[in-house]
C-alpha positions as YAML, in Angstrom:
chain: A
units: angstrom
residues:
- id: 1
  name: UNK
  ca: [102.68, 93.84, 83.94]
- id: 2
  name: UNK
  ca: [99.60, 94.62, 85.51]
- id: 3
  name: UNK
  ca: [96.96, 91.70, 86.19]
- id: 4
  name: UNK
  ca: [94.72, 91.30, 83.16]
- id: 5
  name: UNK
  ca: [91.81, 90.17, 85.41]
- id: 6
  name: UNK
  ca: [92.14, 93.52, 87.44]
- id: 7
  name: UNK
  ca: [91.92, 95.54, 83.73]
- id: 8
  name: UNK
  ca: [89.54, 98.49, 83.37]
- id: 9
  name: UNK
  ca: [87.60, 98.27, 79.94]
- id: 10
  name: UNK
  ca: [86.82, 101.56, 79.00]
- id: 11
  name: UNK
  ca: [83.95, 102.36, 75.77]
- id: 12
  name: UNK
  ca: [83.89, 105.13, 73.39]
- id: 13
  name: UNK
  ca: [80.16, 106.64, 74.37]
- id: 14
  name: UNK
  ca: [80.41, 109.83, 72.29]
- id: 15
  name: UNK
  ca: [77.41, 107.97, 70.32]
- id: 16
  name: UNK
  ca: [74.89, 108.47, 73.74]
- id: 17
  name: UNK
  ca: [74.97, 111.90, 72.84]
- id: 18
  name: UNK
  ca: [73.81, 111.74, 69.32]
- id: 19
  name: UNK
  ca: [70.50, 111.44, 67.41]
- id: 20
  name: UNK
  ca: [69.25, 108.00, 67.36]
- id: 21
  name: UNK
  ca: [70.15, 106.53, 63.48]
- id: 22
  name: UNK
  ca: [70.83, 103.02, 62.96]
- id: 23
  name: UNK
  ca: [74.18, 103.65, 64.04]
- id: 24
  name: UNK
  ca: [72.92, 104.78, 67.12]
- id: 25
  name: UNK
  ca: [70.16, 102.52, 67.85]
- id: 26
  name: UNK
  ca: [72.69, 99.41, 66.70]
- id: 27
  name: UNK
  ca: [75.28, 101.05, 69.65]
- id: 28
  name: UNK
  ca: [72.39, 101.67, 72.38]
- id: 29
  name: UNK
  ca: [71.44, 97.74, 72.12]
- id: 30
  name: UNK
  ca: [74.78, 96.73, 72.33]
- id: 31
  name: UNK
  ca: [75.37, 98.22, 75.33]
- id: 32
  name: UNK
  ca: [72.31, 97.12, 76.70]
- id: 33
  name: UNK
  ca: [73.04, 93.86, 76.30]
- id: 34
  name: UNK
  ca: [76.81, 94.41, 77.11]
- id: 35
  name: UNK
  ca: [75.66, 95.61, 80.56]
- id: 36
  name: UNK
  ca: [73.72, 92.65, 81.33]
- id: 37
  name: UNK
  ca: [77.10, 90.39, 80.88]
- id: 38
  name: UNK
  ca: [79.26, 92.35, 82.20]
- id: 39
  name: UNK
  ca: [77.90, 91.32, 86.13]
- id: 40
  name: UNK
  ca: [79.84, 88.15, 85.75]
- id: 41
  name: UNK
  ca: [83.27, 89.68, 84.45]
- id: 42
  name: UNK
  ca: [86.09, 90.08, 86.24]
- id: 43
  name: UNK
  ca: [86.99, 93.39, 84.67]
- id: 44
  name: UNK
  ca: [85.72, 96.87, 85.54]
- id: 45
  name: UNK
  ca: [84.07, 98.34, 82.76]
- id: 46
  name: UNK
  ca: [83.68, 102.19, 82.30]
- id: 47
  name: UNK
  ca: [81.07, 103.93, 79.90]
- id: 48
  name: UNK
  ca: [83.11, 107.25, 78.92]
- id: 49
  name: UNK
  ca: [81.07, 110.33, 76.98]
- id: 50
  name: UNK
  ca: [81.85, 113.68, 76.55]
- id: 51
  name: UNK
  ca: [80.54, 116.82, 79.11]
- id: 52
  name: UNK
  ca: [76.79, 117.00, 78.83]
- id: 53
  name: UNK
  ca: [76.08, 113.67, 77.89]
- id: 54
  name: UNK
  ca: [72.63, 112.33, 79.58]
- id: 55
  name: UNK
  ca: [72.86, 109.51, 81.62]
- id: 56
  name: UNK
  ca: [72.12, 106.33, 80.25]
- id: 57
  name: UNK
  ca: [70.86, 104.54, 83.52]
- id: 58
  name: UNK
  ca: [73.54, 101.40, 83.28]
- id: 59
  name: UNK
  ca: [73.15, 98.60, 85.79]
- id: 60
  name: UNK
  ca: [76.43, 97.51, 86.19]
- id: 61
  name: UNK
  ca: [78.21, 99.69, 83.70]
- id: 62
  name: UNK
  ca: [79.48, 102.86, 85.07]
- id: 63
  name: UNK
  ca: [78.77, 106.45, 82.91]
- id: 64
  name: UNK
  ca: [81.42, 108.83, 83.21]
- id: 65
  name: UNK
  ca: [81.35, 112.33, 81.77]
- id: 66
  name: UNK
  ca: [85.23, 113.78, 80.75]
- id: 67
  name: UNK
  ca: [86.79, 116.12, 78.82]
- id: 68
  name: UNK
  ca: [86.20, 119.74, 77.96]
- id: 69
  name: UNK
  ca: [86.43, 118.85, 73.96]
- id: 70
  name: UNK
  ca: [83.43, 117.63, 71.70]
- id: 71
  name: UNK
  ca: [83.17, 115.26, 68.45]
- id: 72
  name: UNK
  ca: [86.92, 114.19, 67.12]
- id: 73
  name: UNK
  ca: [88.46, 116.45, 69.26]
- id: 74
  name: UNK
  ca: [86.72, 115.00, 72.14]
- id: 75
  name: UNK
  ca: [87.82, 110.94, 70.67]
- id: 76
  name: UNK
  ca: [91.00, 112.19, 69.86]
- id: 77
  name: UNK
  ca: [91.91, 113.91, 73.15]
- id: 78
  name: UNK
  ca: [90.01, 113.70, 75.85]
- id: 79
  name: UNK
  ca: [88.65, 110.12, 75.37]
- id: 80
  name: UNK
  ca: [92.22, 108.97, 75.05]
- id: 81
  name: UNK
  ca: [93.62, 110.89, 77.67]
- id: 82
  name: UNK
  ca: [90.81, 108.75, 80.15]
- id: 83
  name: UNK
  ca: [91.45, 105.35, 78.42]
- id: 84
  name: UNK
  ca: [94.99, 104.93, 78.47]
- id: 85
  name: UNK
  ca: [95.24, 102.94, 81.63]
- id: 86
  name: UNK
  ca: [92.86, 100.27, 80.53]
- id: 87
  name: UNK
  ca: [91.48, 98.64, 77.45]
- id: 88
  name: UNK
  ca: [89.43, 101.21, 75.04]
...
Protein backbone atom coordinates (compact mmCIF):
# COMPACT_ATOMS: atom_id res chain seq x y z
CA UNK A 1 0.00 0.00 0.00
CA UNK A 2 1.30 3.14 -1.02
CA UNK A 3 2.01 5.94 1.74
CA UNK A 4 -1.14 8.00 2.28
CA UNK A 5 0.99 11.10 3.12
CA UNK A 6 2.77 10.75 -0.35
CA UNK A 7 -1.08 10.64 -2.09
CA UNK A 8 -1.83 12.87 -5.10
CA UNK A 9 -5.35 14.58 -4.68
CA UNK A 10 -6.59 15.15 -7.91
CA UNK A 11 -10.06 17.76 -8.57
CA UNK A 12 -12.64 17.55 -11.14
CA UNK A 13 -12.04 21.26 -12.87
CA UNK A 14 -14.33 20.74 -15.87
CA UNK A 15 -16.35 23.68 -13.98
CA UNK A 16 -13.16 26.40 -14.84
CA UNK A 17 -14.32 26.10 -18.19
CA UNK A 18 -17.89 27.04 -17.80
CA UNK A 19 -20.00 30.23 -17.48
CA UNK A 20 -19.87 31.61 -14.09
CA UNK A 21 -23.55 30.52 -12.29
CA UNK A 22 -23.77 29.96 -8.73
CA UNK A 23 -22.51 26.67 -9.31
CA UNK A 24 -19.61 28.08 -10.72
CA UNK A 25 -18.91 30.98 -8.63
CA UNK A 26 -19.64 28.51 -5.35
CA UNK A 27 -16.66 26.05 -7.11
CA UNK A 28 -14.19 29.09 -8.05
CA UNK A 29 -14.21 30.19 -4.16
CA UNK A 30 -13.70 26.92 -3.04
CA UNK A 31 -10.78 26.46 -4.73
CA UNK A 32 -9.55 29.66 -3.86
CA UNK A 33 -9.66 29.04 -0.55
CA UNK A 34 -8.63 25.31 -1.02
CA UNK A 35 -5.37 26.63 -2.53
CA UNK A 36 -4.51 28.75 0.28
CA UNK A 37 -4.55 25.45 2.70
CA UNK A 38 -3.24 23.30 0.73
CA UNK A 39 0.65 24.95 1.39
CA UNK A 40 0.64 23.14 4.65
CA UNK A 41 -0.52 19.57 3.36
CA UNK A 42 1.43 16.85 2.93
CA UNK A 43 -0.32 15.71 -0.21
CA UNK A 44 0.20 16.88 -3.80
CA UNK A 45 -2.80 18.28 -5.11
CA UNK A 46 -3.58 18.47 -8.92
CA UNK A 47 -6.27 20.84 -10.56
CA UNK A 48 -7.35 18.59 -13.72
CA UNK A 49 -9.66 20.37 -16.71
CA UNK A 50 -10.28 19.42 -19.98
CA UNK A 51 -8.06 20.76 -23.36
CA UNK A 52 -8.61 24.47 -23.66
CA UNK A 53 -9.34 25.26 -20.30
CA UNK A 54 -7.80 28.87 -19.22
CA UNK A 55 -5.55 28.89 -16.57
CA UNK A 56 -6.73 29.68 -13.32
CA UNK A 57 -3.42 31.23 -11.84
CA UNK A 58 -3.24 28.68 -8.60
CA UNK A 59 -0.56 29.35 -6.01
CA UNK A 60 0.15 26.16 -4.83
CA UNK A 61 -2.37 24.13 -6.75
CA UNK A 62 -1.16 22.82 -9.96
CA UNK A 63 -3.63 23.22 -13.39
CA UNK A 64 -3.32 20.50 -15.69
CA UNK A 65 -5.02 20.32 -19.06
CA UNK A 66 -5.88 16.32 -20.28
CA UNK A 67 -7.86 14.54 -22.40
CA UNK A 68 -9.04 14.92 -25.97
CA UNK A 69 -12.93 14.46 -24.76
CA UNK A 70 -15.29 17.35 -23.48
CA UNK A 71 -18.37 17.49 -20.88
CA UNK A 72 -19.34 13.72 -19.57
CA UNK A 73 -17.28 12.23 -21.93
CA UNK A 74 -14.43 14.21 -20.78
CA UNK A 75 -15.51 13.19 -16.58
CA UNK A 76 -16.19 9.92 -17.64
CA UNK A 77 -12.98 9.16 -19.57
CA UNK A 78 -10.41 11.24 -19.64
CA UNK A 79 -10.72 12.71 -16.09
CA UNK A 80 -10.70 9.19 -14.78
CA UNK A 81 -8.14 7.88 -16.85
CA UNK A 82 -5.71 10.93 -15.02
CA UNK A 83 -7.13 10.33 -11.47
CA UNK A 84 -6.80 6.82 -10.92
CA UNK A 85 -3.50 6.87 -9.17
CA UNK A 86 -4.55 9.29 -6.52
CA UNK A 87 -7.59 10.53 -4.70
CA UNK A 88 -10.32 12.30 -7.16
Amino acid sequence: MADSSQQTVFINGRFVRQGVTGVQRYARETLACMDEQVARSSHSWVLLAPQGTPDPGLKHIVFQQVGTRSGHAWEQWDLYRHARQGLL
